[in-house]
mmCIF file with all atom_site columns, C-alpha atoms in Angstrom:
data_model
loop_
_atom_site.group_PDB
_atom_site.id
_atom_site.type_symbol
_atom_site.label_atom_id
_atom_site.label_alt_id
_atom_site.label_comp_id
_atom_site.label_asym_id
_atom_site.label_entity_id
_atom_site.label_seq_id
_atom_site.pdbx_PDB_ins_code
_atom_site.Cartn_x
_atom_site.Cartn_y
_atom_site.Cartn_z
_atom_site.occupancy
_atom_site.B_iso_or_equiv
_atom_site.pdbx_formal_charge
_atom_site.auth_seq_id
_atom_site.auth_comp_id
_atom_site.auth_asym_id
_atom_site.auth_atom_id
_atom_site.pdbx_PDB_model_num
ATOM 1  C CA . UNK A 1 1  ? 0.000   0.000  0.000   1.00 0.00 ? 68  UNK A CA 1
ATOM 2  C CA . UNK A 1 2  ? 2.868   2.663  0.892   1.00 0.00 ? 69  UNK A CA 1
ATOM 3  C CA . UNK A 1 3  ? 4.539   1.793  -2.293  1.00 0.00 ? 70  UNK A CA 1
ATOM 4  C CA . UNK A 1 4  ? 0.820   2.182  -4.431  1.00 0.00 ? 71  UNK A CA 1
ATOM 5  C CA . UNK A 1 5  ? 0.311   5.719  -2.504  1.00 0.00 ? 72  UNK A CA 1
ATOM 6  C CA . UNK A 1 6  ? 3.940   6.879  -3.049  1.00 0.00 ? 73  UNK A CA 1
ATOM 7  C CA . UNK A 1 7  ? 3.724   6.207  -6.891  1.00 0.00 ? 74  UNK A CA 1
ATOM 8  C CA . UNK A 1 8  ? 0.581   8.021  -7.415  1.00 0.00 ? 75  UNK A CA 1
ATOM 9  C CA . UNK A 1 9  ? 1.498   11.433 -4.705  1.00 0.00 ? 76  UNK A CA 1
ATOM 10 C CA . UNK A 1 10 ? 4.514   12.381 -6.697  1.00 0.00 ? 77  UNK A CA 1
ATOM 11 C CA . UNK A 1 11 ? 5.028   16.036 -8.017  1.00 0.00 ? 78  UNK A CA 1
ATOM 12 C CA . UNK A 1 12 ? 6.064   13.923 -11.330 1.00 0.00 ? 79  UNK A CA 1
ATOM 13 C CA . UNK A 1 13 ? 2.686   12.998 -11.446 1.00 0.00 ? 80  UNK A CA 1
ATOM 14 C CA . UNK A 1 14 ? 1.171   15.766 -10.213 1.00 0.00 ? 81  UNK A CA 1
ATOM 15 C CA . UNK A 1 15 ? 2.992   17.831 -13.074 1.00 0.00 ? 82  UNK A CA 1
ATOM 16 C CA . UNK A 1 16 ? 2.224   16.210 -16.027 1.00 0.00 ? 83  UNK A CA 1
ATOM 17 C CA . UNK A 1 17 ? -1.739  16.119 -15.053 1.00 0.00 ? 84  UNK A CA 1
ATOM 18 C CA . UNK A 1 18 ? -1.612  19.647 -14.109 1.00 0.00 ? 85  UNK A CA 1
ATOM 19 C CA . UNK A 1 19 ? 0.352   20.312 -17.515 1.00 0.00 ? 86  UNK A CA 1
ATOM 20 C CA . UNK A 1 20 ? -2.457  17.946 -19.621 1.00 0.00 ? 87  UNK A CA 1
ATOM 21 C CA . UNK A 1 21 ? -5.446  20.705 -18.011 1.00 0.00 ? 88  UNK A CA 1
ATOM 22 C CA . UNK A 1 22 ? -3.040  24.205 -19.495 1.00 0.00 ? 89  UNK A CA 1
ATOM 23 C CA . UNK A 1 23 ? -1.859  22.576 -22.597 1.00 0.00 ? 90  UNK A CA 1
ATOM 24 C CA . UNK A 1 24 ? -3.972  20.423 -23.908 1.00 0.00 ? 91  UNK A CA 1
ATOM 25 C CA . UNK A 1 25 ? -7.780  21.028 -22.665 1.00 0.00 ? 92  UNK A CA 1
ATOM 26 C CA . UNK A 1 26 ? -7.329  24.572 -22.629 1.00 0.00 ? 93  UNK A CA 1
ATOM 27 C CA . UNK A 1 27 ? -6.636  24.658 -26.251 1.00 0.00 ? 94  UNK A CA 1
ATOM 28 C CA . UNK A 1 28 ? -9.438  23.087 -27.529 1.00 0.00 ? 95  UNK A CA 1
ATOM 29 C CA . UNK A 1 29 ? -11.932 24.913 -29.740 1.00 0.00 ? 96  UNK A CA 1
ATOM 30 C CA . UNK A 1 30 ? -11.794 27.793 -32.364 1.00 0.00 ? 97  UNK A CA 1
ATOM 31 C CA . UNK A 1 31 ? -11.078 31.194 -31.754 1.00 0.00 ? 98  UNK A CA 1
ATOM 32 C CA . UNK A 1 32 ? -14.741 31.947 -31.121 1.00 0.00 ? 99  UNK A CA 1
ATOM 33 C CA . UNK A 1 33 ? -14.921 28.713 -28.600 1.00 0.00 ? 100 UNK A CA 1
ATOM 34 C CA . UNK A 1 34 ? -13.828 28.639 -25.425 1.00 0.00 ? 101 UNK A CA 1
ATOM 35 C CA . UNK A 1 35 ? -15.090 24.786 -24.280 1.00 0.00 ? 102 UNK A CA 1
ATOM 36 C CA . UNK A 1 36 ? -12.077 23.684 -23.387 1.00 0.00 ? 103 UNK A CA 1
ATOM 37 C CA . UNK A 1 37 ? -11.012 26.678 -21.152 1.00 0.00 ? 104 UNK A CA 1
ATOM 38 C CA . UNK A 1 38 ? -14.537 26.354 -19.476 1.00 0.00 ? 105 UNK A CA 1
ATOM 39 C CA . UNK A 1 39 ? -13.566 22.830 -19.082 1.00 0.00 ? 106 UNK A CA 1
ATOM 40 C CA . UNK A 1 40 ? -10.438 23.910 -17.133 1.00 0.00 ? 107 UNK A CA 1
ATOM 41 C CA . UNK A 1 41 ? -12.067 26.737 -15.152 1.00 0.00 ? 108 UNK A CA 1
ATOM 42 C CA . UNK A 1 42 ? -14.859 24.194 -13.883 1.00 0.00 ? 109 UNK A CA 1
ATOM 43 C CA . UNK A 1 43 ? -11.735 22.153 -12.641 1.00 0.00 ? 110 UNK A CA 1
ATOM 44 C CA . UNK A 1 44 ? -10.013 25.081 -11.186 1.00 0.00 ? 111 UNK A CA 1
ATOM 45 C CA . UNK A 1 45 ? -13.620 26.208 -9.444  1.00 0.00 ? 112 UNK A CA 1
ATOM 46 C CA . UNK A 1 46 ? -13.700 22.295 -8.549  1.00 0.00 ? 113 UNK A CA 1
ATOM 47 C CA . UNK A 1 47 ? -10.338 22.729 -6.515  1.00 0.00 ? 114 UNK A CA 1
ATOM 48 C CA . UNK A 1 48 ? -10.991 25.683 -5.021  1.00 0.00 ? 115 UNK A CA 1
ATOM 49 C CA . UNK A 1 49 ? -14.683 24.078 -3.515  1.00 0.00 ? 116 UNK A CA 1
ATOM 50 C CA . UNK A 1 50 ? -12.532 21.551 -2.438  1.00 0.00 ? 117 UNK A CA 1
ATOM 51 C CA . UNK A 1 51 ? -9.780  23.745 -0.644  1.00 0.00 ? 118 UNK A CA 1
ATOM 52 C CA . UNK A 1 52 ? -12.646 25.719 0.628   1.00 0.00 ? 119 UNK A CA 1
ATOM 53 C CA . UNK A 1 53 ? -14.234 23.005 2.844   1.00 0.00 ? 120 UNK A CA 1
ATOM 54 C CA . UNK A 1 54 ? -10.566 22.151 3.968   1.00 0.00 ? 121 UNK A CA 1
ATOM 55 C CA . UNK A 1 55 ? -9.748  25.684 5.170   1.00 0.00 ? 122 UNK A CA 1
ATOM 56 C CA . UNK A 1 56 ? -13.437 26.166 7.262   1.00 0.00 ? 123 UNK A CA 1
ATOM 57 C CA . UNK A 1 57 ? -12.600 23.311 9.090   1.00 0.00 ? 124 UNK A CA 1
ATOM 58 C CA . UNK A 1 58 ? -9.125  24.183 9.627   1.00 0.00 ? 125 UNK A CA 1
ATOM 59 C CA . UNK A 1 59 ? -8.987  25.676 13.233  1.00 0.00 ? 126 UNK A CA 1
ATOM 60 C CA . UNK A 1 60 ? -5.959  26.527 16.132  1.00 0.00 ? 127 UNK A CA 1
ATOM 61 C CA . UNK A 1 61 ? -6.632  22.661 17.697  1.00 0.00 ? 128 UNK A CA 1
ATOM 62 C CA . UNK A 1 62 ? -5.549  21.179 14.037  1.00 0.00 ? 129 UNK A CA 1
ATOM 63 C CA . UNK A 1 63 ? -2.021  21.269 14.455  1.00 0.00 ? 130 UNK A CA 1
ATOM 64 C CA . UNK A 1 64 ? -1.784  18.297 11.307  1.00 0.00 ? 131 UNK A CA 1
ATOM 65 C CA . UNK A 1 65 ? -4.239  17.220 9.346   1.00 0.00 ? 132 UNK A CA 1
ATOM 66 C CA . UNK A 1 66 ? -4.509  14.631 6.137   1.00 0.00 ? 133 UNK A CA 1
ATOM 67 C CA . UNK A 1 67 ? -6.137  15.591 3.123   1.00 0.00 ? 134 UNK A CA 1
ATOM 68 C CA . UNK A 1 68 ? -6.273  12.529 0.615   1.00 0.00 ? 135 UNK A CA 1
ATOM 69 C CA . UNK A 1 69 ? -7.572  13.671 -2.863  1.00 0.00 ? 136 UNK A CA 1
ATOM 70 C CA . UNK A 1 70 ? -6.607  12.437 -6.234  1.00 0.00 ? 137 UNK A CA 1
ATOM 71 C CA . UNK A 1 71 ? -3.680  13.474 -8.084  1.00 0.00 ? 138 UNK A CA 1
ATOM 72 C CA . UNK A 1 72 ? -5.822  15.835 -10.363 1.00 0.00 ? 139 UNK A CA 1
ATOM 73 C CA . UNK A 1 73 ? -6.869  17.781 -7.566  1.00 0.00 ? 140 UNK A CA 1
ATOM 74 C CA . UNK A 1 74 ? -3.367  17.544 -5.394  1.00 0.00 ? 141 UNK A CA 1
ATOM 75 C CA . UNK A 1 75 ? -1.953  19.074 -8.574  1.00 0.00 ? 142 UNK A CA 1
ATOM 76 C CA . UNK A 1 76 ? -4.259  22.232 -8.230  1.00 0.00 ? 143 UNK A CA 1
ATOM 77 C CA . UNK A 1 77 ? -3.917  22.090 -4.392  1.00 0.00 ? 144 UNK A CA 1
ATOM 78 C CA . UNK A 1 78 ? -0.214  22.405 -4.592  1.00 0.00 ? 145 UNK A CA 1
ATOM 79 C CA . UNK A 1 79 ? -0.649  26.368 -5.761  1.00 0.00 ? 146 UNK A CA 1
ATOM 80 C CA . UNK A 1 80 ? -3.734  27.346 -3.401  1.00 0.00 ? 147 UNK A CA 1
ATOM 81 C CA . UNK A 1 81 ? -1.292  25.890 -0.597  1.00 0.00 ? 148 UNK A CA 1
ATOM 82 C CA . UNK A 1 82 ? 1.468   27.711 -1.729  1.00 0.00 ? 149 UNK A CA 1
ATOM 83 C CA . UNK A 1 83 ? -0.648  31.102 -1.803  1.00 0.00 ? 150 UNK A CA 1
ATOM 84 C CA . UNK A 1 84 ? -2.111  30.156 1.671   1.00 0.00 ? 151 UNK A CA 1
ATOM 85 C CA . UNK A 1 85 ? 0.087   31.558 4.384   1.00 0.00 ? 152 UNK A CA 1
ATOM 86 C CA . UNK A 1 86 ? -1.974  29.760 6.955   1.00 0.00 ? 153 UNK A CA 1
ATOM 87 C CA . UNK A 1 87 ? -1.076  26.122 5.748   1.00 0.00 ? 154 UNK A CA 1
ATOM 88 C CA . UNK A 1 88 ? 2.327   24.417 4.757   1.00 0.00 ? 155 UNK A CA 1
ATOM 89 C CA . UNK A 1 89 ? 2.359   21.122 2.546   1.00 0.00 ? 156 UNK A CA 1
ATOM 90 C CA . UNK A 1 90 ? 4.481   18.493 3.433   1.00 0.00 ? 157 UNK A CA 1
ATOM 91 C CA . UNK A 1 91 ? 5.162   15.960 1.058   1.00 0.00 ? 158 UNK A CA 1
ATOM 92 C CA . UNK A 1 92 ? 3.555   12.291 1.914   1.00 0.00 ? 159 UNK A CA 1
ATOM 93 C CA . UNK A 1 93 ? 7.406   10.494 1.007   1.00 0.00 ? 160 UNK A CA 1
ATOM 94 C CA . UNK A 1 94 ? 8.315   12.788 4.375   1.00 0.00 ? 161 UNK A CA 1
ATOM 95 C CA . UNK A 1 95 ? 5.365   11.232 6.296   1.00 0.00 ? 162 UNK A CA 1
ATOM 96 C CA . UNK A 1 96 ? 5.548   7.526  4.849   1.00 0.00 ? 163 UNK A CA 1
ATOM 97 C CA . UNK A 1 97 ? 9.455   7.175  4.968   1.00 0.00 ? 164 UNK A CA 1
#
C-alpha cells in the first residue's frame, strides 16, 4: 500500500496532469470557442470548492491534518497551498518514509 500511494502522490505525477489541463484542454476549440477553457475553469472552481471546505474546518486545535484527494486535484492544491500563508504542505514520502 505505501509503495501504491507513493507512486501516485509524486510532483512527477502531479505535473504532467496539471500540464495535460493548461496545454492540452485549454486549447481546444476555435477562436470563437472557449469549451475547453470552461472545461479547465470548472476544474479550477472544482479545486478551489474543495480547498474551501478544507480551510473552514481548519482551526488553532488542528495542528496536522490529512487531506487525501486524487492526483488531479493535489496538482491544483499544490498552488492554493502555496498562496495560503496559513497552511504548509508536506510531502507524503516525508510522512511515509
Amino acid at each position: 500500500m505505501k509503495e501504491l500511494l507513493l507512486f501516485f502522490n509524486n510532483k512527477e505525477l502531479e505535473d504532467r496532469l496539471n500540464t495535460g489541463y493548461i496545454s492540452l484542454f485549454n486549447r481546444i476549440g476555435s477562436k470563437e470557442d472557449f469549451s475547453g477553457a470552461y472545461f479547465v475553469s470548472e476544474r479550477t472552481k472544482r479545486n478551489l470548492y474543495m480547498y474551501s471546505l478544507i480551510q473552514k474546518q481548519l482551526n488553532k486545535e488542528n495542528e496536522r491534518i490529512v487531506v487525501i484527494v486524487g492526483g488531479q486535484h493535489s496538482a491544483g492544491f499544490r498552488d492554493f497551498i502555496r498562496d495560503d500563508k496559513n497552511v504548509e504542505r508536506i510531502e507524503l514520502e516525508e510522512i511515509l518514509n
